[in-house]
Coordinates of C-alpha atoms and ligand atoms in Angstrom, one line a residue:
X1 CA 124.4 109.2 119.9
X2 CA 120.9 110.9 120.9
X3 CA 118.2 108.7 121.7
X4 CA 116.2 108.4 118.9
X5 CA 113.0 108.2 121.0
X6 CA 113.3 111.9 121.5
X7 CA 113.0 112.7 117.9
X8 CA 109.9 113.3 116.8
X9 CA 109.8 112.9 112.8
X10 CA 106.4 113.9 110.7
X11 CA 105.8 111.6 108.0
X12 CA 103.3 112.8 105.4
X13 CA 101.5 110.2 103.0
X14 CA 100.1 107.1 104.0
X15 CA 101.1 105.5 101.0
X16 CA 103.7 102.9 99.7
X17 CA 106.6 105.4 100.4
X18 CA 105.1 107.5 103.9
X19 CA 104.5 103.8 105.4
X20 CA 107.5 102.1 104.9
X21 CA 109.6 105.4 106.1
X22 CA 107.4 105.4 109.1
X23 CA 107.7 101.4 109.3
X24 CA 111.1 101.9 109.4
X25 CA 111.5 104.8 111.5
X26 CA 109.3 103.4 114.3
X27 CA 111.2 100.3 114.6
X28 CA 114.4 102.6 115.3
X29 CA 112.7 103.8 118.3
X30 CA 111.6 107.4 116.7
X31 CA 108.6 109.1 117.4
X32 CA 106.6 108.9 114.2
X33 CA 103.5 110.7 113.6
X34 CA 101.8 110.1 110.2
X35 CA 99.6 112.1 108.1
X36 CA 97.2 110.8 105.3
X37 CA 94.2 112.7 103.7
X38 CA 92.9 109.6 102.7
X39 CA 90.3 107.8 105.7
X40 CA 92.6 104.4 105.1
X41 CA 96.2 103.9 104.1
X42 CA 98.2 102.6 101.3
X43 CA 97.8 104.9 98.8
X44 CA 97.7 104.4 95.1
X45 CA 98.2 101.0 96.4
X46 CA 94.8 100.6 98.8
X47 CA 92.5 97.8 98.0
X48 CA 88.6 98.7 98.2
X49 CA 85.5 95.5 98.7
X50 CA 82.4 95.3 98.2
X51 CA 80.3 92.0 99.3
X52 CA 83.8 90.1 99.5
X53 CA 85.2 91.2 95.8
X54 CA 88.9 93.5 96.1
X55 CA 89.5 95.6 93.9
X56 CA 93.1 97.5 93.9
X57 CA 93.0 100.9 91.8
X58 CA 94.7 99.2 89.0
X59 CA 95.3 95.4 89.7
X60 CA 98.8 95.9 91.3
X61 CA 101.7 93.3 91.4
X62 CA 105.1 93.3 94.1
X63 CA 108.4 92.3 92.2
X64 CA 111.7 94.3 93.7
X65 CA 115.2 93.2 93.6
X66 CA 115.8 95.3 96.9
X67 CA 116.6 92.1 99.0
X68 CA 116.3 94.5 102.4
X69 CA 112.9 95.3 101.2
X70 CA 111.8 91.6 100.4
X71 CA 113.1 90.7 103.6
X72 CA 110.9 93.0 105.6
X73 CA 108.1 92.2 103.4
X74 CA 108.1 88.8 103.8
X75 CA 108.9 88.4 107.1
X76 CA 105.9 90.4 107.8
X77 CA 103.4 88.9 105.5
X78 CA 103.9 85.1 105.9
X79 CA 101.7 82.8 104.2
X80 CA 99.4 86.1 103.0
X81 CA 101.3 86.7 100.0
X82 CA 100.6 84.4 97.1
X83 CA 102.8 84.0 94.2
X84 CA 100.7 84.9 90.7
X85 CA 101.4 84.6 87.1
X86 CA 100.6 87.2 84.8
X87 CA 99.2 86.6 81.0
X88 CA 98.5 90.3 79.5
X89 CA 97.1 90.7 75.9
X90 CA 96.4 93.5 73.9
X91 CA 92.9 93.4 72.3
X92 CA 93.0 95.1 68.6
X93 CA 90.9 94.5 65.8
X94 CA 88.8 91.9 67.5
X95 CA 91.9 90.1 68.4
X96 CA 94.0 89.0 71.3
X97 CA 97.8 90.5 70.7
X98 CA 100.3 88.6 72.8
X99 CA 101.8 91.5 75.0
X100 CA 105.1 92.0 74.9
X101 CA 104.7 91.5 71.0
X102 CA 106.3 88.5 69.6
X103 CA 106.5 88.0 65.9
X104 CA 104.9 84.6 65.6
X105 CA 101.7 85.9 67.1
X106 CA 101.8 89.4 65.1
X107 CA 101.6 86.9 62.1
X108 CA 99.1 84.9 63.1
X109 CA 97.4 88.1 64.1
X110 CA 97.7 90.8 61.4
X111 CA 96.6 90.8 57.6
X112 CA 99.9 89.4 55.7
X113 CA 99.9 93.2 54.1
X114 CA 100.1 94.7 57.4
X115 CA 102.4 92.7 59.0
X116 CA 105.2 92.8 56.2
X117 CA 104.7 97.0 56.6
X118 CA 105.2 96.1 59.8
X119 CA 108.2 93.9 59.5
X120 CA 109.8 96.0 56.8
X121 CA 109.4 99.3 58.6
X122 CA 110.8 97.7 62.0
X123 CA 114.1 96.4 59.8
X124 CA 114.4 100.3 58.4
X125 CA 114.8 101.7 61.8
X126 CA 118.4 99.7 61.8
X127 CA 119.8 101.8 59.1
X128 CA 117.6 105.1 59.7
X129 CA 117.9 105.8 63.6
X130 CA 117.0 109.1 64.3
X131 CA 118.6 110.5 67.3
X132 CA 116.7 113.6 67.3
X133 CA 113.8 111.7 67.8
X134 CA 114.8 110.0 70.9
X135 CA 113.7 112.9 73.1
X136 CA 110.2 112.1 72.9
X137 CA 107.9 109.2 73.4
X138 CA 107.2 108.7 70.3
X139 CA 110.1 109.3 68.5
X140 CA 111.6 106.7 71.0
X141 CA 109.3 103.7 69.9
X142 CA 109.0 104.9 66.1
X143 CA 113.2 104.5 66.7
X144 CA 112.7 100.7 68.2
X145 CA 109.6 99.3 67.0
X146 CA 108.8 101.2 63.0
X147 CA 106.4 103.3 62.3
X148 CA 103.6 100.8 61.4
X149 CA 103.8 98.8 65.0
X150 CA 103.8 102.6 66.9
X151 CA 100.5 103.3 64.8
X152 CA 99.0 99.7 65.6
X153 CA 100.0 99.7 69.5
X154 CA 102.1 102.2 70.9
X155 CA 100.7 105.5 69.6
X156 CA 96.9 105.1 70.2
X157 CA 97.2 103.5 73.7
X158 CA 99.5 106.4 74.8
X159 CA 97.7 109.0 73.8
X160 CA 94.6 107.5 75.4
X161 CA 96.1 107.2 78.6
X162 CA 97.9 110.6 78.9
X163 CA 95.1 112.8 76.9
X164 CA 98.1 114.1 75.0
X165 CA 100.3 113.7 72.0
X166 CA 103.1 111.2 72.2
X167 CA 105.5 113.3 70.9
X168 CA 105.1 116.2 73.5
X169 CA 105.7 113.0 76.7
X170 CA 109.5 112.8 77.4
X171 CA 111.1 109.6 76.2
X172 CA 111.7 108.6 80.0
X173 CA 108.5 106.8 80.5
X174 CA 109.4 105.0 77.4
X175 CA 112.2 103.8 79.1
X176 CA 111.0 103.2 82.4
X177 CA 107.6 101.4 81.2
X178 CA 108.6 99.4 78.2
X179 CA 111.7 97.5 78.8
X180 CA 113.3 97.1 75.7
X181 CA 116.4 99.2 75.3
X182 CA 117.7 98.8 72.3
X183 CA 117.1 97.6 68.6
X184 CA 119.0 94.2 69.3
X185 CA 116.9 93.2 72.3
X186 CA 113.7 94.4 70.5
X187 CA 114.6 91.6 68.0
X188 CA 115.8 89.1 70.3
X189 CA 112.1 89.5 72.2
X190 CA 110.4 89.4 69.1
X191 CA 111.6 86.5 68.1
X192 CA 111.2 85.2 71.4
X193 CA 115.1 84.4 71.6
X194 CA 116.0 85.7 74.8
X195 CA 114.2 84.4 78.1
X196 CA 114.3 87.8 79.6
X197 CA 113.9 88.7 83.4
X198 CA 112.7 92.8 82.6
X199 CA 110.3 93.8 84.6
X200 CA 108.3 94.1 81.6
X201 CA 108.5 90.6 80.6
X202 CA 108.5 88.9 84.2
X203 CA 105.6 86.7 84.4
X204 CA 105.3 85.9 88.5
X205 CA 105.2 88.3 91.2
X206 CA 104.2 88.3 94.7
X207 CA 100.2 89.5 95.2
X208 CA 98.8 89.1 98.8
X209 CA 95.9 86.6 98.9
X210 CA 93.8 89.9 99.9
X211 CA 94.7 92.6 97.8
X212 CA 97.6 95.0 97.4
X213 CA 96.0 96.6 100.0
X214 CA 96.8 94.3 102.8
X215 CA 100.3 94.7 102.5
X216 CA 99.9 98.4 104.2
X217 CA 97.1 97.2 106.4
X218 CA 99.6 94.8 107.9
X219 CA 102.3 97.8 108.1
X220 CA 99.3 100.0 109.7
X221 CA 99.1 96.9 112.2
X222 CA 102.9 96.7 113.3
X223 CA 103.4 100.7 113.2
X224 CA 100.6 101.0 115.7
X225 CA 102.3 98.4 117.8
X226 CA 105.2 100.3 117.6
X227 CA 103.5 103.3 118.7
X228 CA 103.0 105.6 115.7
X229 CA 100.2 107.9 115.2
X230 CA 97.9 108.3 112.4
X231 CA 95.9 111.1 111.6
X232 CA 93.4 110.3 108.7
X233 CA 91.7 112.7 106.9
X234 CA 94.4 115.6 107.4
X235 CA 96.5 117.3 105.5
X236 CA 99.2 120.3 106.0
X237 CA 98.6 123.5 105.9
X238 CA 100.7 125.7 107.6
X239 CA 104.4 125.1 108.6
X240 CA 106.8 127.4 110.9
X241 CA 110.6 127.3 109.7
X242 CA 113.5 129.2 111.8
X243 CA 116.6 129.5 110.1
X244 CA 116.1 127.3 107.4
X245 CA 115.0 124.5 110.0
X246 CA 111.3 123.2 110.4
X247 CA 109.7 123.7 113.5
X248 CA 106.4 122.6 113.5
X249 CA 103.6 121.6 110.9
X250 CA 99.8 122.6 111.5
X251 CA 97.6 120.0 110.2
X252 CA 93.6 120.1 109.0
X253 CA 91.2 117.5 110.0
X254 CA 87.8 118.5 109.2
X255 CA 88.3 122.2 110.2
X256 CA 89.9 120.7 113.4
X257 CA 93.7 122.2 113.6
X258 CA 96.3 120.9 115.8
X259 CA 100.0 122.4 115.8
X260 CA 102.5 119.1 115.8
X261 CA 106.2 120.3 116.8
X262 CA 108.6 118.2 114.9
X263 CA 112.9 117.6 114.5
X264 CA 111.9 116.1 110.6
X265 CA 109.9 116.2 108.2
X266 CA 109.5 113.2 105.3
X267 CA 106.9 114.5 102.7
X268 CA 105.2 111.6 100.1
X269 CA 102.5 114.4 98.9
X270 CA 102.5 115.5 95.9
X271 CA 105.8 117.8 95.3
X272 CA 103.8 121.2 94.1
X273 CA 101.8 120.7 97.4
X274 CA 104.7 120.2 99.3
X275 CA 107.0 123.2 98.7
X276 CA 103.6 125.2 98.0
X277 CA 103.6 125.4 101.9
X278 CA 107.0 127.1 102.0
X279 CA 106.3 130.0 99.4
X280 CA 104.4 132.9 99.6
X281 CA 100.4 133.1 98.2
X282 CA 102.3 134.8 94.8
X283 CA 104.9 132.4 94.8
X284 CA 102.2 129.6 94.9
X285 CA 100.1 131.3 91.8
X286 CA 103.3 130.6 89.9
X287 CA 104.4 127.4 90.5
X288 CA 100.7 126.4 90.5
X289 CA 100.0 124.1 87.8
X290 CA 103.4 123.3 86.8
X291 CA 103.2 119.6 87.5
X292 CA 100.4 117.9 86.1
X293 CA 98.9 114.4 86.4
X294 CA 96.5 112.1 84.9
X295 CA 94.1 110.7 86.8
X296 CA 92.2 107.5 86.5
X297 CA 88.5 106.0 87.4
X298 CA 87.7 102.7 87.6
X299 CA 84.6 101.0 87.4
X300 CA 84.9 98.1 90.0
X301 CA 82.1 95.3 88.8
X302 CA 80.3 92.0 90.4
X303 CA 80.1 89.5 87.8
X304 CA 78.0 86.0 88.1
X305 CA 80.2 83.9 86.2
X306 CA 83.2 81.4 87.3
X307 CA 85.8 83.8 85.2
X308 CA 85.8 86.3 82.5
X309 CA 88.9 85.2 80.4
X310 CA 92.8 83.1 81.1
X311 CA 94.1 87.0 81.2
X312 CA 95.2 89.2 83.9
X313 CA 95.7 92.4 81.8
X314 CA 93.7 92.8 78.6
X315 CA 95.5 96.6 76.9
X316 CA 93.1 98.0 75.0
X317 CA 94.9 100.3 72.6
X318 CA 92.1 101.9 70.2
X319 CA 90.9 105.5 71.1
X320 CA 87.2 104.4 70.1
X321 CA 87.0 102.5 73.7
X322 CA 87.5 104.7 76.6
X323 CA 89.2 102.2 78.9
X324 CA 92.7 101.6 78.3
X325 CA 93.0 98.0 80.9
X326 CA 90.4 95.2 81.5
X327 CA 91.2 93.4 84.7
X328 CA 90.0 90.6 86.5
X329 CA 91.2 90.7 89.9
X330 CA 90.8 86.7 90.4
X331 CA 93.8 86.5 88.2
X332 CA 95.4 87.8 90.8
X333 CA 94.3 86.2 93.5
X334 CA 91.8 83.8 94.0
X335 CA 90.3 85.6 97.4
X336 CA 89.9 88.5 95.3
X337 CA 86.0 87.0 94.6
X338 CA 83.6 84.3 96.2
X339 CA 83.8 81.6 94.9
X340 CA 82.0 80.8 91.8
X341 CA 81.8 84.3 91.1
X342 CA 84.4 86.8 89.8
X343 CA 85.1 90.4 88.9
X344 CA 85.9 92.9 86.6
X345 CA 87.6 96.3 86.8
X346 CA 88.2 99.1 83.9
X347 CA 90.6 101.5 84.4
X348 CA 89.5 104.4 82.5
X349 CA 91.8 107.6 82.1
X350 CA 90.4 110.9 83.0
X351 CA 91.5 114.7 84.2
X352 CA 89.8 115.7 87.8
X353 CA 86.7 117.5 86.7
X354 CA 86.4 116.5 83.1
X355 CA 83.3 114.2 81.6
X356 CA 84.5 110.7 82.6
X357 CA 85.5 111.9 85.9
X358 CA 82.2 113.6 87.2
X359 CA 79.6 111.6 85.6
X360 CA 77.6 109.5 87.7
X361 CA 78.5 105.6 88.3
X362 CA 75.4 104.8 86.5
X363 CA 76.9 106.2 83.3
X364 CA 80.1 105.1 83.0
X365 CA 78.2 101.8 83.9
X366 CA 76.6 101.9 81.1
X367 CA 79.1 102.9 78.8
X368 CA 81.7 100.1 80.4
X369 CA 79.4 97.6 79.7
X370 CA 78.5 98.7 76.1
X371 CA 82.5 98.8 75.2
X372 CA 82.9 95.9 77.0
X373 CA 80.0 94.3 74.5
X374 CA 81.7 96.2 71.1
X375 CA 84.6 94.5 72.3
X376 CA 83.2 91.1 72.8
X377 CA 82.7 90.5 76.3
X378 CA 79.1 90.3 76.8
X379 CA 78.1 90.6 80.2
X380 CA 74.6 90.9 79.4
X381 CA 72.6 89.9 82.6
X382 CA 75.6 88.2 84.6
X383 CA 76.3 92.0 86.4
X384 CA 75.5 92.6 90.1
X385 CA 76.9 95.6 91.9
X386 CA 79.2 98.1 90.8
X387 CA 80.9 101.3 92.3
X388 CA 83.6 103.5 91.2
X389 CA 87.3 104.6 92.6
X390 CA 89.5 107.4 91.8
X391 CA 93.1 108.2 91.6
X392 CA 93.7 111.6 91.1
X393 CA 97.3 111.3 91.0
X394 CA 97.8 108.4 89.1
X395 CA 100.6 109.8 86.6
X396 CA 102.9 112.4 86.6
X397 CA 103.3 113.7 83.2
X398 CA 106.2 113.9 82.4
X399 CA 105.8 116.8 79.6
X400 CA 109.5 117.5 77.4
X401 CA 110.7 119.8 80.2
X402 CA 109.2 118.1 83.2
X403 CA 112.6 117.4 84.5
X404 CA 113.6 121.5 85.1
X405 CA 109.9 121.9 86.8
X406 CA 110.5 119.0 89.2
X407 CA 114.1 121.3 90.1
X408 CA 111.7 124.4 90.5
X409 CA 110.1 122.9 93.6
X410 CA 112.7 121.3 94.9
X411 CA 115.0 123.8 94.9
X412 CA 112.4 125.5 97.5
X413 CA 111.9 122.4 99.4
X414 CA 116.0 121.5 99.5
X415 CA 116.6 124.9 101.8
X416 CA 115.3 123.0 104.9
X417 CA 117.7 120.7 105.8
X418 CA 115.3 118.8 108.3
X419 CA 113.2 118.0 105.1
X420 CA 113.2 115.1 102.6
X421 CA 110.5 114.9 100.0
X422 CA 110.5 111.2 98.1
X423 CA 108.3 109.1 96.7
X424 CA 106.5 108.7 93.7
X425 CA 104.3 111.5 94.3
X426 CA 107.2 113.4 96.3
X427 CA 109.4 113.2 93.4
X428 CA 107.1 113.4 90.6
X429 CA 108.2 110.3 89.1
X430 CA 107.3 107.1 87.6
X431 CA 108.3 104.2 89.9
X432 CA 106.6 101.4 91.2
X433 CA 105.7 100.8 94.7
X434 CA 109.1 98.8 95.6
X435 CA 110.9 101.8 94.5
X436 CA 108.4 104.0 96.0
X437 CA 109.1 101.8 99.3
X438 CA 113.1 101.3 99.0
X439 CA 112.5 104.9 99.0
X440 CA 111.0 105.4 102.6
X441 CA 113.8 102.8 103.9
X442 CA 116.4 105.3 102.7
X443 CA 114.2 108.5 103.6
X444 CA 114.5 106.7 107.1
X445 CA 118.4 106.0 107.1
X446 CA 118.5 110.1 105.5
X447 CA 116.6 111.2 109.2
X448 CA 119.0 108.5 111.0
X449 CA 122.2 110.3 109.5
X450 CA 122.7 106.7 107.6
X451 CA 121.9 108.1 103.5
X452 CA 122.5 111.7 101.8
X453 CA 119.9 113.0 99.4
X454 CA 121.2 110.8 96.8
X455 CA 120.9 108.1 98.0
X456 CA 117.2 108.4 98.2
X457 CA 116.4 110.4 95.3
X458 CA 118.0 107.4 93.7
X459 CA 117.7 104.4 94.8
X460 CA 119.1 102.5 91.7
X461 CA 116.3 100.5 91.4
X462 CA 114.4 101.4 88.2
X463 CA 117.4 101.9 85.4
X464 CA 119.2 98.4 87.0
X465 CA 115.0 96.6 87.1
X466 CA 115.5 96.9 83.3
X467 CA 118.9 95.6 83.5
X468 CA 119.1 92.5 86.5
X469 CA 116.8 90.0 87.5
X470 CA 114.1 90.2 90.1
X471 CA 114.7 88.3 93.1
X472 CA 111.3 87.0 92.4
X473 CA 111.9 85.2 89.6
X474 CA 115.8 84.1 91.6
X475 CA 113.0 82.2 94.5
X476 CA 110.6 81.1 92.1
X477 CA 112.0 79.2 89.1
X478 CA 109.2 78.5 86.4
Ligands
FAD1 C1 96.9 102.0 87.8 C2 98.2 101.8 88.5 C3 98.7 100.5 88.5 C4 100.0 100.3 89.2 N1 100.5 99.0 89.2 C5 101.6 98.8 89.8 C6 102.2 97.5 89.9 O1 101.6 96.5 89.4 N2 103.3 97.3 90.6 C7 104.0 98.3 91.2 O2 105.1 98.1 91.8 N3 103.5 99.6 91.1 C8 102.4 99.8 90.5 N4 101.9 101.1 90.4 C9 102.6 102.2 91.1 C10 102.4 102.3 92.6 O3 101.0 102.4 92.9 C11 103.1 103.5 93.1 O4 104.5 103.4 92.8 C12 103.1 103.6 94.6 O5 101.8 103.6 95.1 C13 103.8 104.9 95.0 O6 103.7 105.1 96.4 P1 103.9 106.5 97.1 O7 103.8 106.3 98.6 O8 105.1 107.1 96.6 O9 102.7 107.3 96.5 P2 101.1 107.2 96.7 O10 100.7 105.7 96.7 O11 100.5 108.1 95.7 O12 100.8 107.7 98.2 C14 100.8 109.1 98.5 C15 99.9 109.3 99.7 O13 99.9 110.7 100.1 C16 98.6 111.0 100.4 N5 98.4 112.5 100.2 C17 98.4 113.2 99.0 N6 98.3 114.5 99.3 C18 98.3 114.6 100.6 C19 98.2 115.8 101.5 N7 98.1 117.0 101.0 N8 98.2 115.5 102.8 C20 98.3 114.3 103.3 N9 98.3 113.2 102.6 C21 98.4 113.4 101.2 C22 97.7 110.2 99.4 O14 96.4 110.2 99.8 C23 98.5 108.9 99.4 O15 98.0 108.1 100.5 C24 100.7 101.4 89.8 C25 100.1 102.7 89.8 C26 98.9 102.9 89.1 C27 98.3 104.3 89.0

């Protein structure tokens, strides 16, 4: 066998997926060199302070049924990760909505008008499914949940958060984000008869005591010690391919270039960026543009009170409010504030260069606050600092015929057999960070001859999360 220590492998993205590849790759004895545009790793998973409050971008939790990956995780983190319980509500109509819906709190909840409408178009669906319909988001939840429950919760909230109609998003992020999968579970949850271990309805998860964040500060810690270099604040912008075989990648920091030979490549970037460096400038003007995301600000604030509320999530479905979350990282863990004091965070969907996300932090201050009031949390005088954070690729969108656009790019990428893109980013696809991290694992066996491509497109994670329990909830019994 060759010595792996003569392979040199460039992994690109600090995040979730680029860590745990180079994690994993280092420990095999490979040469691993890193690069991350970001000044700090992690990713869409970094946690950010200010005067000892953490905020993630988008309170994050860690549940995976990938006992390798729990494993690793656990041996490395110890006693830092905390086990949390989640309680998520929707707030409609100056009410709290139990999230997932249940029927005894929709009648509690809604006008008795309403919630028969509700009831009666949800027993419809039964004898009226429309297959047709099952394409799109929308016509997926109209098919599960009726017409008047889409309208209430589904529709609005959607539509907020991707800037676009429901029925031009593809069905898959139905499938992957709400759990239920067909008509008989939908009942069996509403009614609250089944005690269901979907991700979607799992109420503990693992949460390090400092943030989401120090999960990849303690990978950044052992990677080091295994001899991995980082380069922050770099990106690629140039690579040299002979015979269908990378050669070398020329990364950017800060106008400084540096030419890094390499026997592998494992990209995390976004995938249009990726093969972008392959193609030609006219090849690049056409696939520019052909996968979009939504991006996300939050508005990260100090609050001088003991706690906001008993929730973790609060949805907030109505397009007059601009954020569609109100967190409180406490919830998560208690470090996440002094004590005494707590937090609040709103993550407010946005597209890179629009209103929300160029105006200053001042005004979208302001306007938290006063939908935060409308909505009836006054925090009138109990505010200190603030700032604001960015994801700029927070979603992928997956548009109707997302799935050919994704086989555009990789088709370009795929030529170089050296090359593996992955990732949630890499792939352009909704997963969570286990996924996104079961991903590197196999990225790493791919590089050590262990996995094909399959393998780690396809980890078998997300279709079985809806389907199996979490190991979490195996270790943890409630
Ligand atoms: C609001 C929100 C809440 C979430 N909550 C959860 C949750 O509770 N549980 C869960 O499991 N998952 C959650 N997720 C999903 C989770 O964040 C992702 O699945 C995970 O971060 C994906 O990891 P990744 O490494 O594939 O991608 P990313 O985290 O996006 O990492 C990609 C990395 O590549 C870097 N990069 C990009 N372009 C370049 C370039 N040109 N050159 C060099 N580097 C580059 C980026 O800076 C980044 O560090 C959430 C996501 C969001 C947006």
């Amino acid at each position: 066998m060759t010595n792996p220590k003569k392979k040199t492998v460039v992994v690109l993205g600090a995040g979730p997926c680029g860590m745990t590849a180079a994690w994993e790759l280092s420990n095999s004895g490979y040469d691993v060199i890193l690069v991350e545009k970001d000044d700090g790793v992690g990713g869409l998973c970094r946690t950010n302070e200010l005067n000892k409050h953490r905020f993630d971008l988008g309170g994050h939790r860690f549940i995976t049924k990938s006992e390798r990956l729990l494993n690793m995780v656990l041996d490395l983190m110890k006693e830092k990760l905390l086990v949390a319980t989640r309680k998520s509500v929707i707030l409609l109509r100056g009410k709290e909505f139990e999230y997932p819906l249940a029927v005894k709190n929709l009648f509690k909840n809604l006008d008795f008008f309403l919630f028969a409408r509700a009831i009666f178009d949800y027993s419809l669906k039964s004898f009226n499914w429309d297959e047709e319909a099952e394409k799109s988001f929308e016509g997926w939840i109209k098919n599960r949940y009726g017409k008047t429950l889409y309208d209430l919760f589904f529709g609005p909230y959607t539509e907020k958060l991707w800037g676009m109609s429901p029925a031009e998003i593809s069905s898959d992020w139905a499938v992957q984000r709400i759990a239920a999968l067909n008509l008989r579970d939908v009942i069996l949850h509403l009614f609250k008869l089944k005690k269901d271990k979907k991700r979607t309805f799992t109420k503990r998860f693992y949460y390090p005591e400092k943030g989401i964040g120090q999960m990849f500060d303690c990978i950044r810690d052992h990677i080091e010690g295994n001899g991995v270099k980082i380069h922050l604040k770099s990106k690629p912008i140039e690579i040299t391919t002979k015979n269908e075989i990378v050669k070398s990648l020329t990364i950017d920091n800060d106008g400084d270039q540096r030419v890094i030979p390499c026997d592998f490549v494992v990209s995390t970037i976004p995938l249009n960026d990726f093969s972008a460096l392959f193609v030609s400038e006219e090849e690049k003007l056409k696939l520019a543009e052909t996968l979009k995301y939504r991006s996300l600000r939050f508005l990260n604030v100090l609050v001088d009170k003991e706690q906001l509320s008993p929730n973790t999530w609060m949805y907030v479905s109505e397009a007059k409010y601009f954020m569609t979350r109100i967190q409180e990282p406490k919830k998560r863990s208690p470090k996440s504030a002094p004590v005494g004091k707590t937090s609040v965070m709103l993550e407010i969907p946005c597209d890179v260069g629009d209103d929300i996300y160029t105006c200053s932090d001042k005004d979208l201050f302001e306007r938290g606050m006063a939908d935060l009031k409308r909505i009836g949390v006054d925090l009138t005088g109990k505010t200190g600092e603030y700032f604001t954070t960015f994801a700029d690729h927070a979603y992928p969108i997956y548009s109707i015929d997302y799935k050919e656009r994704i086989q555009e790019h990789l088709d370009i990428v795929e030529k170089y057999s050296n090359v593996i893109t992955c990732g949630r980013q890499g792939l352009f696809r909704y997963i969570f960070m286990d996924t996104a991290m079961v991903m590197g694992l196999k990225a790493a066996d791919y590089v050590m001859g262990k996995a094909n491509y399959d393998e780690v497109y396809n980890p078998g994670l997300e279709k079985s999360l809806l389907e199996v329990k979490s190991i979490i909830e195996d270790l943890t019994t409630e």
